[in-house]
Amino acid sequence: MIAEPGRPRTEVHARDRRQDTEFATVADDYLLGRAQPEEQRLQRQINDLGPDSAAQFDLIGISPGEQVVDLGCGPGGVLHLLAERVGPAGSVLGIDRSPHFVEQARRFVAGRGLSQVEVREGDAYDTRLPRSAFDGAHMRLVLVNVPEPERIVREMVSLVRPGGWVASFEADYLPHTCDPPLPAWHRLLEAYKAYSMAHGIDLFVGRRTHRMFREAGVKDICVVPVIHVYPPGHDRRPILRDFIGNLSGRLVKEGFLTQRKIDEDMAALESHLSDPKVLVTSHLFYRLWGRMPL
Ligand SMILES: C[S@@+](CC[C@H](N)C(=O)[O-])C[C@H]1O[C@@H](n2cnc3c(N)ncnc32)[C@H](O)[C@@H]1O
């Protein structure tokens, strides 16, 4: 177990024994679901987005020995990249709401022998971790999938000590498109947007993360965006298909699309994506970091 910053590593806290239900401070209206295909997508994401996150961490300048936290770590996320930077003398605490992802993440770090990483089940809206106690806090691709992102940002910022760093990697759906255009792509994406909006989820949150972190008290904010194109065979080329697959039951149940329409459009999308002449442009990712005032 990793010690909470400022406490000895061997101490066991009452909080560690709390039941999952105590963490449910906001309804878990998480957009992507946590079924097996999403778990597999997140496993691939560890490598797919690793270089972009590693470059961000190098720019932040994370030091050996730091105690850092990653909110919404999923089945692995960036835990290994943070662990490399803080080294064996530091610590990384990964938090996720899904017990299954927590289990997966524990396996991921154990498989790499990263004893400085601990993964705990918890709610990013209310982590119940000590305030102003971490040297740094990071979160990747959580805000674009949840309602009330400002609350999570405030919680995350409150965990970092004066002079510590705060970092975010967040998506914005603005450029995510294919060319030549495809009516089925457009229909599926519009339904996805409508569902998200109806559930208070902002698919364009990336562009305003700078504002949310500034309003939460973060200073010296730097923003470095990144965008990709996904060639045939790239893991993320079919990401719209994957997201619709995660959500299809809920889209039908809540009347956004019929199952028949989803099936037809997904087949058209699949065929379009298999055409090497089709260019798929990624989301726009906003990589942001800053410091807590001294
Ligand atoms: C898109 S995944 C990103 C995972 C990882 N950060 C990465 O970049 O690969 C979002 C993660 O946030 C988690 N999550 C969603 N809402 C949460 C909350 N309120 N508290 C903690 N984790 C949450 C989900 O369970 C999921 O693992």
mmCIF file of C-alpha atoms in Angstrom, residues 52-53 55-57 59-60 62 137-140 143 153 156-157 165-171 205-226 285-292:
data_model
loop_
_atom_site.group_PDB
_atom_site.id
_atom_site.type_symbol
_atom_site.label_atom_id
_atom_site.label_comp_id
_atom_site.label_asym_id
_atom_site.label_seq_id
_atom_site.Cartn_x
_atom_site.Cartn_y
_atom_site.Cartn_z
ATOM 1 C CA ASP A 52 1.409 11.921 -26.223
ATOM 2 C CA SER A 53 1.166 11.623 -22.436
ATOM 3 C CA ALA A 55 5.728 14.030 -23.969
ATOM 4 C CA GLN A 56 3.408 16.022 -21.706
ATOM 5 C CA PHE A 57 4.966 14.594 -18.534
ATOM 6 C CA LEU A 59 7.366 19.067 -20.321
ATOM 7 C CA ILE A 60 5.886 19.259 -16.807
ATOM 8 C CA ILE A 62 7.993 15.465 -12.761
ATOM 9 C CA ALA A 137 -2.361 15.334 -9.896
ATOM 10 C CA HIS A 138 -3.291 14.137 -13.374
ATOM 11 C CA MET A 139 -6.425 13.101 -15.209
ATOM 12 C CA ARG A 140 -6.832 11.831 -18.785
ATOM 13 C CA LEU A 143 -14.112 14.964 -18.109
ATOM 14 C CA VAL A 153 -11.544 19.654 -11.510
ATOM 15 C CA MET A 156 -8.451 17.289 -8.236
ATOM 16 C CA VAL A 157 -6.936 20.725 -7.680
ATOM 17 C CA TRP A 165 1.573 20.564 -10.517
ATOM 18 C CA VAL A 166 -1.834 19.765 -12.006
ATOM 19 C CA ALA A 167 -2.196 18.175 -15.447
ATOM 20 C CA SER A 168 -5.081 17.281 -17.723
ATOM 21 C CA PHE A 169 -5.395 15.545 -21.108
ATOM 22 C CA GLU A 170 -8.866 16.075 -22.452
ATOM 23 C CA ALA A 171 -10.725 15.577 -25.722
ATOM 24 C CA VAL A 205 -15.099 20.148 -22.889
ATOM 25 C CA GLY A 206 -11.440 20.037 -23.974
ATOM 26 C CA ARG A 207 -11.462 23.635 -25.226
ATOM 27 C CA ARG A 208 -12.625 24.977 -21.858
ATOM 28 C CA THR A 209 -10.396 22.961 -19.540
ATOM 29 C CA HIS A 210 -7.992 25.924 -19.374
ATOM 30 C CA ARG A 211 -10.848 27.984 -17.935
ATOM 31 C CA MET A 212 -11.978 25.340 -15.454
ATOM 32 C CA PHE A 213 -8.481 24.830 -14.065
ATOM 33 C CA ARG A 214 -7.804 28.576 -13.887
ATOM 34 C CA GLU A 215 -11.077 29.156 -12.038
ATOM 35 C CA ALA A 216 -10.116 26.340 -9.645
ATOM 36 C CA GLY A 217 -6.938 28.270 -8.729
ATOM 37 C CA VAL A 218 -4.261 26.801 -11.034
ATOM 38 C CA LYS A 219 -1.606 29.308 -12.215
ATOM 39 C CA ASP A 220 0.934 29.398 -15.062
ATOM 40 C CA ILE A 221 -1.275 27.265 -17.279
ATOM 41 C CA CYS A 222 0.289 25.863 -20.489
ATOM 42 C CA VAL A 223 -1.831 24.217 -23.170
ATOM 43 C CA VAL A 224 -0.316 22.058 -25.900
ATOM 44 C CA PRO A 225 -2.874 20.484 -28.224
ATOM 45 C CA VAL A 226 -2.390 17.305 -30.207
ATOM 46 C CA PHE A 285 -6.689 16.618 -27.404
ATOM 47 C CA TYR A 286 -5.900 19.480 -25.068
ATOM 48 C CA ARG A 287 -2.882 18.716 -22.908
ATOM 49 C CA LEU A 288 -2.800 21.214 -20.074
ATOM 50 C CA TRP A 289 -0.673 21.710 -16.999
ATOM 51 C CA GLY A 290 -0.037 24.389 -14.402
ATOM 52 C CA ARG A 291 1.019 25.006 -10.818
ATOM 53 C CA MET A 292 -0.707 25.662 -7.544
#
